[in-house]
Coordinates of C-alpha atoms in Angstrom, one line a residue:
M1 CA -7.1 1.9 108.4
A2 CA -10.6 3.1 107.1
G3 CA -12.0 0.3 109.7
A4 CA -10.6 -0.2 112.9
P5 CA -12.9 1.2 115.4
T6 CA -14.6 -0.4 118.3
S7 CA -18.5 -0.1 118.4
G8 CA -20.1 2.9 120.9
S9 CA -23.4 4.6 121.9
G10 CA -22.7 6.8 119.5
G11 CA -19.4 9.5 119.1
T12 CA -15.9 8.3 117.2
L13 CA -15.4 4.8 117.1
K14 CA -11.4 4.6 118.5
A15 CA -9.9 1.3 118.5
P16 CA -8.2 0.5 122.1
H17 CA -6.0 -1.9 122.0
G18 CA -4.7 -1.1 118.0
I19 CA -5.7 -3.8 115.2
P20 CA -4.3 -6.6 116.8
G21 CA -6.8 -6.6 120.1
H22 CA -9.2 -5.4 117.0
L23 CA -8.5 -8.6 115.2
V24 CA -9.1 -10.4 118.2
G25 CA -12.7 -8.2 118.7
F26 CA -13.7 -9.7 115.6
V27 CA -12.3 -13.3 115.4
E28 CA -14.5 -13.5 119.0
S29 CA -17.4 -12.1 117.5
L30 CA -17.1 -14.6 114.6
R31 CA -17.5 -17.1 117.4
R32 CA -20.7 -15.9 119.0
R33 CA -22.2 -16.7 115.6
G34 CA -21.1 -19.7 115.2
I35 CA -18.2 -19.4 112.7
A36 CA -15.4 -21.7 114.3
V37 CA -11.9 -20.0 114.4
G38 CA -8.9 -21.6 116.4
P39 CA -5.8 -20.2 117.6
S40 CA -4.1 -21.5 114.6
E41 CA -6.7 -19.2 112.5
T42 CA -6.3 -16.0 114.4
V43 CA -2.6 -15.9 113.9
D44 CA -2.6 -16.6 110.3
A45 CA -5.0 -13.5 110.0
G46 CA -2.6 -11.4 111.7
Q47 CA 0.0 -12.7 109.7
V48 CA -2.0 -11.9 106.9
M49 CA -2.3 -8.3 108.1
T50 CA 1.5 -7.5 108.0
V51 CA 1.8 -8.3 104.2
I52 CA -1.2 -6.5 102.3
D53 CA -2.2 -3.0 102.1
L54 CA -5.1 -2.1 104.8
L55 CA -5.9 0.3 103.2
D56 CA -7.6 -1.7 100.5
R57 CA -10.7 -2.9 103.0
E58 CA -11.8 -5.7 100.0
M59 CA -8.2 -6.8 99.2
L60 CA -8.6 -7.1 103.8
R61 CA -11.8 -8.9 103.4
E62 CA -10.4 -11.4 100.8
G63 CA -7.7 -11.8 103.1
L64 CA -9.3 -12.8 106.1
A65 CA -11.6 -14.2 104.6
C66 CA -9.1 -17.3 103.6
T67 CA -7.5 -17.5 106.6
L68 CA -10.8 -17.7 109.0
L69 CA -13.5 -19.5 107.4
R70 CA -13.8 -23.5 106.3
R71 CA -17.2 -23.1 104.8
S72 CA -18.2 -20.4 102.0
T73 CA -21.8 -21.5 103.4
H74 CA -20.3 -19.0 105.8
R75 CA -19.7 -16.4 104.2
P76 CA -23.0 -13.8 104.3
T77 CA -22.7 -14.2 108.0
F78 CA -18.7 -13.2 107.3
D79 CA -19.0 -10.3 105.1
A80 CA -22.2 -8.7 108.0
L81 CA -19.6 -8.9 110.4
F82 CA -16.8 -8.1 108.6
D83 CA -18.5 -4.5 107.4
L84 CA -19.7 -3.6 111.4
W85 CA -15.2 -4.0 112.1
F86 CA -14.2 -3.1 109.0
P87 CA -17.0 -0.2 107.9
A88 CA -16.1 1.5 104.7
A89 CA -16.6 4.8 106.2
I90 CA -17.2 6.3 109.8
G91 CA -19.7 8.8 109.8
R92 CA -21.5 10.8 107.6
R93 CA -20.1 10.2 104.6
G94 CA -19.3 13.4 102.8
A95 CA -17.9 15.1 105.6
D96 CA -14.2 15.0 103.3
G97 CA -16.4 17.6 101.0
A98 CA -17.4 14.4 98.5
E99 CA -21.1 14.5 99.0
F100 CA -23.2 13.3 96.8
T101 CA -26.5 15.5 95.6
L102 CA -29.3 14.4 95.5
P103 CA -31.7 15.6 93.1
R104 CA -34.1 17.5 94.0
T105 CA -38.0 19.2 92.6
P106 CA -38.0 23.2 92.6
S107 CA -39.3 22.8 96.4
G108 CA -36.2 21.2 97.9
E109 CA -38.0 17.9 98.8
I110 CA -36.1 15.0 97.4
D111 CA -37.6 14.5 93.4
L112 CA -37.8 10.2 93.8
E113 CA -39.1 9.4 90.2
A114 CA -35.4 11.3 89.1
V115 CA -33.3 9.2 91.4
R116 CA -35.4 6.1 90.2
D117 CA -34.2 7.6 86.7
L118 CA -30.0 8.0 88.1
I119 CA -30.6 4.6 90.2
A120 CA -31.8 2.9 86.8
E121 CA -29.0 4.5 85.1
L122 CA -25.7 3.4 87.4
L123 CA -27.4 -0.1 87.6
A124 CA -27.0 -0.5 83.8
D125 CA -23.8 1.0 83.6
D126 CA -21.0 -1.8 85.2
S127 CA -17.7 0.4 85.5
A128 CA -15.9 1.7 88.4
E129 CA -16.9 5.3 88.3
A130 CA -20.9 4.0 88.1
L131 CA -19.8 1.5 91.5
A132 CA -18.7 4.3 93.6
T133 CA -21.2 7.1 93.2
T134 CA -23.7 4.2 93.3
E135 CA -21.9 4.1 96.7
M136 CA -22.2 7.6 97.5
L137 CA -25.8 7.2 96.5
T138 CA -26.5 4.8 99.1
A139 CA -25.6 6.6 101.7
Q140 CA -27.3 9.7 101.1
L141 CA -30.7 7.5 100.4
V142 CA -29.8 6.1 103.6
E143 CA -29.5 9.4 105.6
E144 CA -31.9 11.2 104.2
L145 CA -34.8 8.4 103.5
G146 CA -33.4 6.1 106.1
Q147 CA -32.9 8.4 108.9
Y148 CA -35.5 8.5 111.7
K149 CA -35.4 9.5 115.6
S150 CA -36.1 7.1 118.1
S151 CA -35.8 7.0 122.1
N152 CA -31.7 6.6 121.4
G153 CA -31.7 9.0 118.9
P154 CA -31.4 9.0 115.4
S155 CA -31.9 5.6 113.7
F156 CA -31.8 4.2 110.2
S157 CA -33.8 1.8 108.3
A158 CA -33.6 0.0 105.7
Y159 CA -37.4 -1.3 105.0
Q160 CA -38.0 2.3 105.1
T161 CA -34.8 3.7 102.1
L162 CA -36.1 1.1 100.1
R163 CA -39.9 1.5 100.4
D164 CA -39.8 4.8 98.5
V165 CA -36.9 3.8 96.1
S166 CA -38.8 0.3 95.3
P167 CA -35.9 -0.4 92.6
E168 CA -37.6 -3.8 91.8
T169 CA -39.4 -1.7 90.1
L170 CA -36.8 -0.1 87.7
L171 CA -36.4 -3.5 86.2
T172 CA -37.8 -2.7 82.6
R173 CA -35.5 0.8 83.1
I174 CA -32.7 -1.4 83.5
L175 CA -32.9 -3.7 80.6
E176 CA -33.6 -1.0 77.7
G177 CA -29.9 0.7 79.3
L178 CA -28.3 -3.0 79.4
L179 CA -29.7 -4.2 76.1
G180 CA -29.2 -0.6 74.0
N181 CA -31.2 0.3 71.2
A182 CA -33.1 -2.9 71.4
S183 CA -36.5 -3.1 70.3
R184 CA -39.6 -4.1 72.9
D185 CA -40.3 -7.2 70.2
E186 CA -36.6 -7.9 70.8
R187 CA -37.0 -7.5 75.0
D188 CA -39.4 -9.8 75.2
S189 CA -38.6 -12.8 72.8
G190 CA -36.5 -14.3 75.3
D191 CA -33.6 -14.9 73.1
Y192 CA -30.0 -16.1 74.9
E193 CA -29.1 -12.4 75.3
T194 CA -32.5 -11.0 76.8
E195 CA -31.9 -13.4 79.3
V196 CA -28.4 -13.5 79.9
A197 CA -29.7 -8.9 80.3
R198 CA -32.6 -9.8 82.8
Q199 CA -30.6 -11.7 84.7
T200 CA -27.7 -9.2 85.2
A201 CA -30.7 -6.5 85.8
A202 CA -32.3 -9.0 88.4
R203 CA -29.3 -9.0 89.8
R204 CA -27.7 -5.2 90.4
I205 CA -30.8 -4.6 91.8
A206 CA -30.7 -7.3 93.4
D207 CA -26.2 -5.7 94.9
F208 CA -27.9 -2.2 95.3
R209 CA -30.2 -3.1 98.0
A210 CA -27.6 -5.5 99.6
M211 CA -25.5 -1.9 99.3
I212 CA -28.6 0.0 101.2
E213 CA -29.1 -3.2 103.9
R214 CA -25.1 -2.3 104.5
E215 CA -25.0 1.1 104.9
T216 CA -28.0 1.1 106.7
R217 CA -26.4 -1.8 109.4
R218 CA -23.4 1.3 109.6
R219 CA -25.1 3.9 110.4
T220 CA -27.0 2.5 113.2
A221 CA -23.8 0.3 115.0
E222 CA -22.1 3.3 115.4
Q223 CA -25.5 4.9 116.8
L224 CA -26.6 1.7 119.0
G225 CA -23.5 -0.3 119.1
R226 CA -21.7 -3.2 117.4
E227 CA -22.8 -5.8 119.3
R228 CA -26.4 -5.0 119.1
V229 CA -26.3 -4.7 115.7
E230 CA -24.8 -8.1 115.0
K231 CA -27.8 -10.0 117.5
Y232 CA -30.1 -8.9 114.4
G233 CA -28.9 -7.4 111.8
V234 CA -26.1 -10.1 110.8
P235 CA -27.6 -13.4 109.0
K236 CA -28.3 -16.5 110.5
L237 CA -25.8 -19.3 109.5
A238 CA -27.2 -21.6 107.0
E239 CA -26.9 -24.1 108.7
E240 CA -28.7 -23.0 112.3
V241 CA -31.6 -20.9 110.0
D242 CA -35.1 -22.1 110.6
F243 CA -36.9 -24.1 108.1
L244 CA -40.3 -23.1 108.3
R245 CA -38.4 -19.6 107.8
A246 CA -36.4 -20.0 105.3
S247 CA -36.4 -17.4 102.1
D248 CA -35.9 -18.8 99.4
T249 CA -32.4 -17.9 99.1
E250 CA -31.3 -19.6 102.3
L251 CA -32.8 -22.3 101.1
V252 CA -30.6 -22.7 97.8
A253 CA -27.6 -22.0 100.7
L254 CA -28.9 -25.3 103.0
R255 CA -29.0 -27.2 99.3
R256 CA -25.1 -26.9 99.3
Q257 CA -25.0 -28.1 102.6
V258 CA -26.1 -31.4 102.1
M259 CA -23.4 -33.3 100.4
P260 CA -21.0 -32.4 103.1
L261 CA -23.8 -32.9 105.7
A262 CA -24.0 -35.9 104.4
R263 CA -20.5 -36.8 104.7
L264 CA -19.3 -35.5 107.7
L265 CA -22.5 -38.1 109.1
A266 CA -20.9 -41.0 106.6
S267 CA -17.6 -40.8 108.7
R268 CA -19.8 -40.7 111.5
L269 CA -20.9 -44.2 111.2
A270 CA -18.0 -45.7 109.7
A271 CA -16.0 -44.5 113.1
R272 CA -19.0 -45.9 115.6
R273 CA -18.7 -49.0 113.5
R274 CA -14.9 -49.3 113.9
R275 CA -15.3 -48.9 117.6
S276 CA -18.3 -51.7 117.9
R277 CA -16.3 -53.8 116.1
A278 CA -15.1 -56.5 118.7
G279 CA -19.1 -56.9 119.8
A280 CA -20.4 -58.1 123.2
I281 CA -19.3 -60.7 125.4
D282 CA -20.0 -64.2 124.7
L283 CA -20.8 -65.5 128.5
R284 CA -21.4 -69.1 128.1
R285 CA -18.1 -69.0 125.8
T286 CA -15.7 -67.2 128.3
L287 CA -17.4 -69.5 130.6
R288 CA -16.7 -72.7 128.8
K289 CA -12.7 -70.9 127.8
S290 CA -12.0 -70.4 131.7
M291 CA -12.2 -74.2 132.5
S292 CA -8.4 -74.5 131.1
T293 CA -7.8 -72.2 134.2
G294 CA -9.6 -73.5 136.7
G295 CA -13.0 -71.4 136.4
V296 CA -10.9 -68.5 136.9
P297 CA -11.8 -66.7 133.5
I298 CA -8.7 -64.9 132.1
D299 CA -9.3 -64.2 127.9
L300 CA -13.0 -63.1 127.3
I301 CA -14.7 -63.7 124.2
N302 CA -16.8 -62.0 122.2
R303 CA -19.0 -62.8 120.1
K304 CA -18.9 -62.1 116.9
P305 CA -20.7 -58.7 115.4
R306 CA -23.7 -59.2 112.9
P307 CA -23.6 -55.2 111.5
A308 CA -27.1 -54.9 109.6
R309 CA -27.8 -52.0 107.6
P310 CA -31.4 -51.7 108.4
E311 CA -34.3 -50.5 106.1
L312 CA -35.5 -47.1 106.1
V313 CA -38.9 -45.8 105.7
V314 CA -39.6 -42.4 105.4
L315 CA -43.4 -41.3 106.0
C316 CA -43.2 -37.5 105.0
D317 CA -45.9 -34.6 104.9
V318 CA -45.1 -32.3 102.3
S319 CA -47.9 -29.8 102.5
G320 CA -47.0 -26.2 101.8
S321 CA -46.2 -25.2 105.8
V322 CA -43.2 -28.3 105.3
S323 CA -42.7 -28.4 102.5
G324 CA -39.0 -26.9 102.9
F325 CA -38.3 -29.0 105.6
S326 CA -39.4 -32.6 104.1
H327 CA -37.4 -31.6 100.8
F328 CA -33.9 -30.8 102.4
T329 CA -34.5 -33.9 105.1
L330 CA -35.1 -35.6 102.1
L331 CA -31.8 -34.8 99.9
L332 CA -30.0 -36.2 103.4
V333 CA -31.6 -38.8 103.1
H334 CA -31.2 -39.5 99.5
A335 CA -27.7 -38.8 100.6
L336 CA -27.7 -41.0 102.5
R337 CA -28.9 -43.8 101.2
E338 CA -26.0 -46.3 101.1
Q339 CA -26.3 -46.8 104.8
F340 CA -28.8 -48.5 104.0
S341 CA -29.9 -51.7 103.0
R342 CA -33.3 -49.9 100.8
V343 CA -35.2 -46.4 101.5
R344 CA -38.4 -46.3 101.1
V345 CA -40.2 -43.3 101.1
F346 CA -43.9 -42.1 101.9
A347 CA -45.3 -38.9 101.1
F348 CA -48.8 -37.3 101.7
I349 CA -50.9 -34.1 102.9
D350 CA -53.9 -36.1 103.9
T351 CA -53.7 -39.6 101.7
T352 CA -50.0 -41.2 101.4
D353 CA -48.5 -42.8 98.2
E354 CA -45.5 -44.7 98.1
V355 CA -42.9 -42.0 96.2
T356 CA -39.6 -43.8 96.0
H357 CA -39.5 -44.4 92.0
H358 CA -39.3 -40.6 92.0
F359 CA -35.8 -40.9 94.0
T360 CA -33.8 -43.2 92.3
A361 CA -29.9 -43.0 92.0
G362 CA -28.0 -39.8 90.6
I363 CA -31.4 -37.7 89.9
D364 CA -31.6 -33.9 90.4
L365 CA -34.0 -33.8 93.6
G366 CA -35.7 -31.2 92.9
T367 CA -36.5 -32.4 89.9
A368 CA -38.0 -35.1 91.5
M369 CA -39.9 -33.3 93.9
S370 CA -41.9 -32.1 91.4
Q371 CA -42.6 -34.8 89.8
M372 CA -43.6 -35.9 93.0
L373 CA -46.2 -32.9 93.8
R374 CA -47.7 -33.8 90.1
E375 CA -48.3 -37.5 90.3
A376 CA -48.4 -38.8 93.3
E377 CA -51.6 -39.5 94.7
L378 CA -51.6 -37.2 97.8
I379 CA -54.7 -35.1 98.4
T380 CA -58.7 -36.6 98.4
Y381 CA -60.7 -34.6 100.2
D382 CA -59.6 -30.7 100.4
G383 CA -55.7 -30.5 100.6
H384 CA -55.2 -29.5 104.2
S385 CA -52.6 -31.7 106.1
D386 CA -54.5 -34.7 107.8
Y387 CA -52.1 -37.0 109.2
G388 CA -54.8 -39.4 110.9
N389 CA -55.7 -40.0 107.4
A390 CA -52.5 -40.9 106.3
F391 CA -52.0 -43.2 108.9
A392 CA -54.7 -45.0 107.9
T393 CA -53.7 -44.5 105.0
F394 CA -50.4 -46.3 104.5
N395 CA -51.6 -49.2 106.8
E396 CA -53.9 -49.9 104.2
K397 CA -52.5 -50.0 101.4
H398 CA -48.2 -50.0 102.8
A399 CA -48.5 -52.3 105.6
H400 CA -46.3 -55.0 103.8
S401 CA -43.2 -52.3 103.5
L402 CA -43.0 -51.7 107.2
T403 CA -40.7 -54.9 108.4
S404 CA -39.4 -55.7 112.2
R405 CA -35.5 -55.0 110.1
S406 CA -37.5 -51.1 109.2
S407 CA -36.5 -47.8 111.0
L408 CA -39.5 -45.4 110.3
L409 CA -38.7 -41.7 110.0
I410 CA -41.7 -39.5 110.3
L411 CA -41.4 -36.1 108.8
G412 CA -43.9 -33.8 109.8
D413 CA -45.4 -30.3 112.1
G414 CA -47.9 -32.7 113.1
R415 CA -50.5 -29.9 112.3
N416 CA -53.7 -31.9 111.7
N417 CA -56.1 -29.1 111.0
Y418 CA -58.4 -30.1 114.5
R419 CA -59.6 -34.4 112.8
N420 CA -59.2 -37.2 114.4
P421 CA -55.3 -37.7 114.8
N422 CA -55.3 -41.2 114.5
L423 CA -53.0 -42.6 117.6
D424 CA -54.0 -46.7 117.3
A425 CA -53.1 -46.1 113.0
L426 CA -49.3 -44.6 114.5
G427 CA -48.9 -46.8 117.4
H428 CA -49.1 -49.8 115.4
M429 CA -46.5 -48.8 112.5
V430 CA -44.8 -48.1 115.8
Q431 CA -45.0 -51.9 117.0
V432 CA -44.3 -53.5 113.8
A433 CA -40.9 -51.0 113.3
R434 CA -37.7 -51.7 114.7
H435 CA -37.2 -47.9 115.5
A436 CA -39.4 -45.4 115.4
H437 CA -38.4 -41.4 115.1
W438 CA -40.7 -38.3 114.2
L439 CA -39.2 -34.7 113.3
N440 CA -40.7 -32.0 114.0
P441 CA -39.4 -28.4 112.3
E442 CA -41.5 -26.6 115.2
P443 CA -39.9 -25.4 118.0
R444 CA -40.6 -27.4 121.1
G445 CA -42.7 -25.0 123.1
Q446 CA -44.8 -24.8 119.8
W447 CA -45.8 -28.5 119.6
G448 CA -49.1 -29.4 121.4
S449 CA -50.9 -25.5 120.7
G450 CA -53.3 -24.2 117.9
D451 CA -54.0 -27.5 115.7
S452 CA -50.2 -29.0 116.6
A453 CA -51.5 -32.7 117.5
A454 CA -47.2 -33.3 118.0
R455 CA -47.8 -33.4 121.8
V456 CA -50.7 -36.1 121.4
Y457 CA -48.5 -38.1 118.9
G458 CA -44.9 -37.8 121.2
E459 CA -47.0 -40.2 124.0
V460 CA -47.1 -42.9 120.5
I461 CA -43.4 -42.4 119.3
T462 CA -40.5 -40.4 119.8
M463 CA -40.4 -37.1 118.8
H464 CA -37.2 -34.7 118.2
E465 CA -37.7 -31.0 117.2
C466 CA -35.0 -30.0 114.2
R467 CA -35.3 -26.6 113.3
S468 CA -32.2 -26.0 111.3
A469 CA -29.9 -28.0 109.3
K470 CA -27.2 -28.3 112.7
Q471 CA -30.1 -29.9 114.8
L472 CA -31.1 -32.0 112.1
A473 CA -27.9 -32.8 111.9
E474 CA -27.3 -33.8 115.1
V475 CA -30.7 -36.2 116.0
V476 CA -29.7 -38.3 112.2
A477 CA -25.9 -38.9 113.9
A478 CA -27.2 -40.2 116.9
L479 CA -29.7 -42.3 115.2
L480 CA -27.8 -43.7 112.2
P481 CA -27.4 -47.0 112.4
V482 CA -24.4 -49.3 113.9

């Protein structure tokens, strides 16, 4: 099998414990990255490997993914680890005589313009032969453009390779190859066929970049060891990505997590309510009952439980620095709205406005966020976050929305641009609400640094670190009403 090596620092990679031991090592690697794989899944994966063609790498990938993964959002992390544990090749490709030759200038240097033309031609062709040629081209580009010398010997850089090739500049050329003889006016017309071709070209460029990154990881793992590359070269699980550092692609994956996460939290809440049905002991009724047994309280009388769904008031910072976090949290709150008797949403940047009407049942949350930012009165001064003025505006215009039955949830990083934090206004809100909590997407170690007023606010309200979807789920599960 072309992919059963274990990592070392350079040299030929071997699997000292054979295929079963290699599979166990792969499973342990998945667990280290947070993917839950149990013994039964491992046994199933071993059985799959006994019936499929181990030389068919993609069949092996799909077979292991079907048995080891429980969530589709874990697939990018799985694929990156699979490429490390079951690499497409060992060492430099082309050692068997099938090496691809890069175009060169008369002086012997790599002809980058000819390379770009070749890449555009290959990406415009969706045949199997073009894909195979692209893989060989990728290997050579990483070997010759991405290689550099380090203290540990040769190393490889995807950034260095992509910087010289600049695949993002090839969109027009690939589009021309996809549309064939269409005129420039037809290509710029924006009709359905042109738009499909444009999206196809963009996707193939993204696939090419991913091929460069995979080849770079493979070659780097052979030099530095697989375990080291696992730490920095494998994408995090969607639920572990920091909200404030998430890319657009990662935010899309996070949004796909909302409904499964909401169902999980709702089931936990239902279980907690079932356990709390007995209610607390009614001491007066128990003592009265004990009169018939000589004062011995044999039968305990419990109060009837009064499960109540409190009102939820959400006050969220929607400024650019925390917009991704606020968006995702509002998605989650919207999915859990049935757990509350009423949900009211207020947004602010430097002033506060109610935006509940933008989050009606069944509406697309992306559309709701866009409408909210266009129509709500969130800016009074310069458009920079001003928590103090936002709290004052809330108390002035919307104080009636917060009652003793309300749970107050504030979303934001507490970065107040060195302005007055207005602790009195926040303190009044906390006193009125039944429960009050602040969810902060910044690491706890950064609270109070620079223009952050998080530590000051933390003296007035309970503040929780919520850097990722995983942390957010844990906090929200603990705060849900019973």
